[in-house]
Tab-separated table of C-alpha atoms in Angstrom:
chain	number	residue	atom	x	y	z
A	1	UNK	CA	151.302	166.373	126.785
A	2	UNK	CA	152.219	162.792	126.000
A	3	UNK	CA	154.874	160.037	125.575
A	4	UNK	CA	156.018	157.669	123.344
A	5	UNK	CA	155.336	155.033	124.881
A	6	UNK	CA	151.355	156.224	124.627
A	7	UNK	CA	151.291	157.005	121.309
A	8	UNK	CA	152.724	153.196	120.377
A	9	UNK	CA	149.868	151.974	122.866
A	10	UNK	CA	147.248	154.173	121.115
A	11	UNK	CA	148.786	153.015	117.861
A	12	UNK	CA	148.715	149.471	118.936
A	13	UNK	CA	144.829	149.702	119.440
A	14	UNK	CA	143.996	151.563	116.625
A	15	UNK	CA	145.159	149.088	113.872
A	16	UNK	CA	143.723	145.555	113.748
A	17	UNK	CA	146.232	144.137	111.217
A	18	UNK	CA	144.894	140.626	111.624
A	19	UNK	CA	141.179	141.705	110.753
A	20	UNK	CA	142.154	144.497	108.164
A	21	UNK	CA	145.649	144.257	106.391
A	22	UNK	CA	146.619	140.045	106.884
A	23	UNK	CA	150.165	139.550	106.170
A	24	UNK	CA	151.412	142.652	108.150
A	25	UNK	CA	153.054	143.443	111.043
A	26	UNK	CA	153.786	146.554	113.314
A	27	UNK	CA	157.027	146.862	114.361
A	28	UNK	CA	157.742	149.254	117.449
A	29	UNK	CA	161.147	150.512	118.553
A	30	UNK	CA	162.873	153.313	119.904
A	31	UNK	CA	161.899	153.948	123.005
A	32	UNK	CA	158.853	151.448	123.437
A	33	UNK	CA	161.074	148.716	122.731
A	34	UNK	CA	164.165	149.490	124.914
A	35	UNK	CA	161.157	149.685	127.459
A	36	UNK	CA	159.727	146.521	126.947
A	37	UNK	CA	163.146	144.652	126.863
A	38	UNK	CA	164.325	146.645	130.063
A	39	UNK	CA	160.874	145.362	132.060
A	40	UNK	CA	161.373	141.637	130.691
A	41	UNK	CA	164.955	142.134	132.296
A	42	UNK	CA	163.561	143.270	135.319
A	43	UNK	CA	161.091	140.031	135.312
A	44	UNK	CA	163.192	137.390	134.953
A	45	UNK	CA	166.136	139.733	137.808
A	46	UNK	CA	162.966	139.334	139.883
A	47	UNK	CA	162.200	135.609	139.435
A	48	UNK	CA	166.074	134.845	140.280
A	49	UNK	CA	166.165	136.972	143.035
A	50	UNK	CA	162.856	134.904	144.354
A	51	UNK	CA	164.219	131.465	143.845
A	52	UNK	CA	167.797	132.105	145.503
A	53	UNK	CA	166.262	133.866	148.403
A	54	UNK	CA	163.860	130.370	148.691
A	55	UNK	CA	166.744	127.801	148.356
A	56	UNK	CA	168.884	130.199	150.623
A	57	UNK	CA	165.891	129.953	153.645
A	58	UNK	CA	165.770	126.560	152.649
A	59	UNK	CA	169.139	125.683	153.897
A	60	UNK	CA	168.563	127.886	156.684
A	61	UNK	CA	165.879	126.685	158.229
A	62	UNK	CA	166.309	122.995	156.875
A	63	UNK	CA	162.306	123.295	155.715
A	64	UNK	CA	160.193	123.441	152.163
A	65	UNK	CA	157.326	125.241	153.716
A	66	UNK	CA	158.981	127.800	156.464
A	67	UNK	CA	160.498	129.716	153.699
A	68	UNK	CA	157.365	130.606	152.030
A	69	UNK	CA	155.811	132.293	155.339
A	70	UNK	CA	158.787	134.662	155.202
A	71	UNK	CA	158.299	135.457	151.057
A	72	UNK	CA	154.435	136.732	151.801
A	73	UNK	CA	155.718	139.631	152.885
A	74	UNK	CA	157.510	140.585	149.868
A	75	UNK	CA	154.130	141.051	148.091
A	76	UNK	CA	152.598	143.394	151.130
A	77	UNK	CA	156.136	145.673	150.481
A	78	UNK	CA	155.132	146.350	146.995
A	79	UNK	CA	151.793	147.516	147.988
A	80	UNK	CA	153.854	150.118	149.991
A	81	UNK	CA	156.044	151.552	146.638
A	82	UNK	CA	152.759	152.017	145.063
A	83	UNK	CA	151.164	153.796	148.003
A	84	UNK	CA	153.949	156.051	148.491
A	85	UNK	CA	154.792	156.850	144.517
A	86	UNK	CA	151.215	157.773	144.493
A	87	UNK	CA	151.246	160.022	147.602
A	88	UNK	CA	154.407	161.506	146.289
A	89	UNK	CA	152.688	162.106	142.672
A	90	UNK	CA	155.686	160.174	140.924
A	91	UNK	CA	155.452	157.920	138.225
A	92	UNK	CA	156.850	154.307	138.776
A	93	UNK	CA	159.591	153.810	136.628
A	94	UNK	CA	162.739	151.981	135.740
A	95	UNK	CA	164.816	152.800	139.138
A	96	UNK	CA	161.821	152.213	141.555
A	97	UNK	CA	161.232	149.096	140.429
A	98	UNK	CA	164.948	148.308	140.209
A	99	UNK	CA	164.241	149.223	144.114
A	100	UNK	CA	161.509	147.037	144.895
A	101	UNK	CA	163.781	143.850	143.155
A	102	UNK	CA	166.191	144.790	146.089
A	103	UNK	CA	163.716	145.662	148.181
A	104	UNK	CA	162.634	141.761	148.337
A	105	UNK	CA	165.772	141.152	149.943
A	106	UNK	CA	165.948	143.398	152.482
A	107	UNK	CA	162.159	142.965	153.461
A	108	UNK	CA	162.892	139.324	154.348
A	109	UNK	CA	165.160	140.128	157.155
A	110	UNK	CA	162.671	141.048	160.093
A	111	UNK	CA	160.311	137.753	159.011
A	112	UNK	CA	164.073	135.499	159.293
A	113	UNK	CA	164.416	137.055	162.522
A	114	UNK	CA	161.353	136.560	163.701
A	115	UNK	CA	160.713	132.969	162.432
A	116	UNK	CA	163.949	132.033	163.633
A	117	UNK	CA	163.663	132.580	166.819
A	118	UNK	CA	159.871	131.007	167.375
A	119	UNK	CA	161.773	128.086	166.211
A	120	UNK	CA	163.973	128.079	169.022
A	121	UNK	CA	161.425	128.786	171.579
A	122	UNK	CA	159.145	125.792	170.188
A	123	UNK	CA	162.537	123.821	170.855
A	124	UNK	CA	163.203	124.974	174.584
A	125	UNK	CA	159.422	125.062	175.464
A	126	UNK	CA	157.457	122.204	174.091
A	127	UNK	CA	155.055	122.139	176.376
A	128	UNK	CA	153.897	125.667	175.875
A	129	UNK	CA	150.411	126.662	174.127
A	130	UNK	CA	151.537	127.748	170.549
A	131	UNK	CA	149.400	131.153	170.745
A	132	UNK	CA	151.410	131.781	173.774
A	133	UNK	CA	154.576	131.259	172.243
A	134	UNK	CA	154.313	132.932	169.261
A	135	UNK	CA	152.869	136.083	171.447
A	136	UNK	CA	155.884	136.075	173.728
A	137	UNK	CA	158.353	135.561	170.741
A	138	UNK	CA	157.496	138.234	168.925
A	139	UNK	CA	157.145	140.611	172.111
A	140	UNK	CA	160.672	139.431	172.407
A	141	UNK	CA	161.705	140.095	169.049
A	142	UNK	CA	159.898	143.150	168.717
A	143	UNK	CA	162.456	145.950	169.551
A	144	UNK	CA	164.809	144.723	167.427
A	145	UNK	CA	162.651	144.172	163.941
A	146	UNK	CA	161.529	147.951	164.958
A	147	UNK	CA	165.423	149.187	165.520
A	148	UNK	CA	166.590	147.236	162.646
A	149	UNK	CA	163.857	149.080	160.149
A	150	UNK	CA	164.052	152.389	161.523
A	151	UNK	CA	167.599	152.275	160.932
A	152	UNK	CA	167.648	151.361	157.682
A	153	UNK	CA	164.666	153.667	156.687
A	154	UNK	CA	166.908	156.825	158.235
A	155	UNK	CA	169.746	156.328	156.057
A	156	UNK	CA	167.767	155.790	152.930
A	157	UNK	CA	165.171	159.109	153.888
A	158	UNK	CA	168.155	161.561	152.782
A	159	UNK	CA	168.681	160.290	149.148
A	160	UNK	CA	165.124	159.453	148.341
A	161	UNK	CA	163.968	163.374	149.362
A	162	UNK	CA	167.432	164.397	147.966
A	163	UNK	CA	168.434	165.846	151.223
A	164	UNK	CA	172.610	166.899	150.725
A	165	UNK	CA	172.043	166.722	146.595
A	166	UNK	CA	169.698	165.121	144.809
A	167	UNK	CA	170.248	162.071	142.965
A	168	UNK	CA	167.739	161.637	139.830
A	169	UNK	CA	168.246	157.805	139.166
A	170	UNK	CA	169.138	156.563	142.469
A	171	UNK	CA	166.647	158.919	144.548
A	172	UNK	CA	163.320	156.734	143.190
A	173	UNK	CA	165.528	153.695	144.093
A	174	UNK	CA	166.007	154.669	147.529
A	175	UNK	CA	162.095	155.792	147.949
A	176	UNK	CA	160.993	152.444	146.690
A	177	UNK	CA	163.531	150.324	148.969
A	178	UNK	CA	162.907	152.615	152.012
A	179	UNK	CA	159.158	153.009	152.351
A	180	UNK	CA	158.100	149.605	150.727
A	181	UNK	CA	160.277	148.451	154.041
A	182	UNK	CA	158.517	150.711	156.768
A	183	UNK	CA	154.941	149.583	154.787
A	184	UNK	CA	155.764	146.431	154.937
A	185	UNK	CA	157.100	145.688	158.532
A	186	UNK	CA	153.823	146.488	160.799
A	187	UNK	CA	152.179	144.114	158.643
A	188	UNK	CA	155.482	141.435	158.953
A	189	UNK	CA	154.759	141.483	162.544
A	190	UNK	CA	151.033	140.292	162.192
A	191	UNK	CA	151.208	138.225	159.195
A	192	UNK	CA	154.071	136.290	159.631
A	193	UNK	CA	152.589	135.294	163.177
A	194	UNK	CA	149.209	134.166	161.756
A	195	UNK	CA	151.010	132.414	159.038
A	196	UNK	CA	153.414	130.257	161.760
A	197	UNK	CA	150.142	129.472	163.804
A	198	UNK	CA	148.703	128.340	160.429
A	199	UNK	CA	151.828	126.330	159.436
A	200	UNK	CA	151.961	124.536	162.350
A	201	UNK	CA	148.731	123.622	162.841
A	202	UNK	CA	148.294	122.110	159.186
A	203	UNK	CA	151.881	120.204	160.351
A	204	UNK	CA	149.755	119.049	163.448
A	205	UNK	CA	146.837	118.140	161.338
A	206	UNK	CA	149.021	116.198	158.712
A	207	UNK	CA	151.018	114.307	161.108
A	208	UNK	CA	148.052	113.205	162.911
A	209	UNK	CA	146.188	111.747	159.360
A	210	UNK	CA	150.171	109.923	158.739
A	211	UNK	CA	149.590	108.225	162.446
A	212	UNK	CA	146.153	107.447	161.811
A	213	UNK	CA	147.127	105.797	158.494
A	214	UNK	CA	149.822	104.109	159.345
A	215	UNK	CA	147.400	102.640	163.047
A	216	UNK	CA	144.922	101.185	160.347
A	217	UNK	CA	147.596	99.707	158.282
């Protein structure tokens, strides 16, 4: 009928200790605190996993702004483990999101493949229109960003449906990580386009204000 962790909420908004009893304090633990300390773990695991996976693209691609067009899709990935815990009438817990903090690594690897290779297309083929190039690199790129999420999707399908034995902590983990990925990929291969076309052009626009300057100067 209910949980702990709603009765120290209801608690929590029942008593106004600051307007009624000054001086006092509530106190939660048990299960509510374990809880809270377990999520403020799973912040700060998040915010390091973040920050190394910038300064990793960083050195990478040798830019400050690239790596942020492949991060935006870590956000559209979690709007897939909410989608699909919903569909799936499961509650969110402790193990999915465990699997969305790993999920943010693994989404990132179609948007590096992708970005990657644009690169090296705007380096062999300056003289190409950039909607062109960015249409015909990731029609190139494509097949594999499918291949490489459709694999890993397939081999994550069996333990999050606990096909062969079910697996009550690492199942949620393996729904999170595997459908946040096929959520998020359709809309890697759209956004992450845009976002280069947008990048580049602001580039454009900025290095064109720096020559003007510099002309009046």
């Amino acid at each position: 009928m209910t949980t702990p962790l709603k009765i120290t909420e209801e608690i929590s908004r029942h008593f106004n200790l600051d307007r009624d009893w000054p001086g006092f304090r509530i106190e939660l633990g048990g299960e509510a605190r374990e809880t809270r300390e377990s999520m403020m773990g799973l912040l700060a695991a998040f915010v390091i996993a973040f920050l190394a996976i910038y300064f990793l693209l960083v050195l990478q691609f040798d830019s400050l702004s690239q790596p942020f067009l492949i991060l935006m899709s870590i956000p559209f990935s979690f709007i897939g483990v909410i989608l699909t815990f919903i569909i799936h009438h499961q509650p969110l817990g402790f193990m999915a999101l465990m699997g969305s903090i790993g999920l943010a690594g693994v989404v990132v690897n179609d948007s590096i493949v992708l970005v990657d290779y644009l690169n090296s297309l705007k380096q062999t083929r300056p003289g190409e229109h950039l909607i062109k190039l960015i249409a015909r690199g990731t029609g190139d790129r494509l097949r594999a960003i499918i291949l490489t999420t459709i694999t890993t999707v397939a081999g994550l399908i069996p333990l999050a449906y606990g096909i062969g034995g079910a697996d009550v902590f690492m199942g949620p983990m393996a729904m999170a990580l595997g459908f946040g990925l096929l959520f998020a990929t359709p809309l890697t291969l759209v956004l992450v386009p845009c976002l280069y076309a947008i990048g580049t052009d602001i580039g454009t626009l900025k290095n064109r204000i720096l020559r003007r300057k510099k002309q009046h100067e």
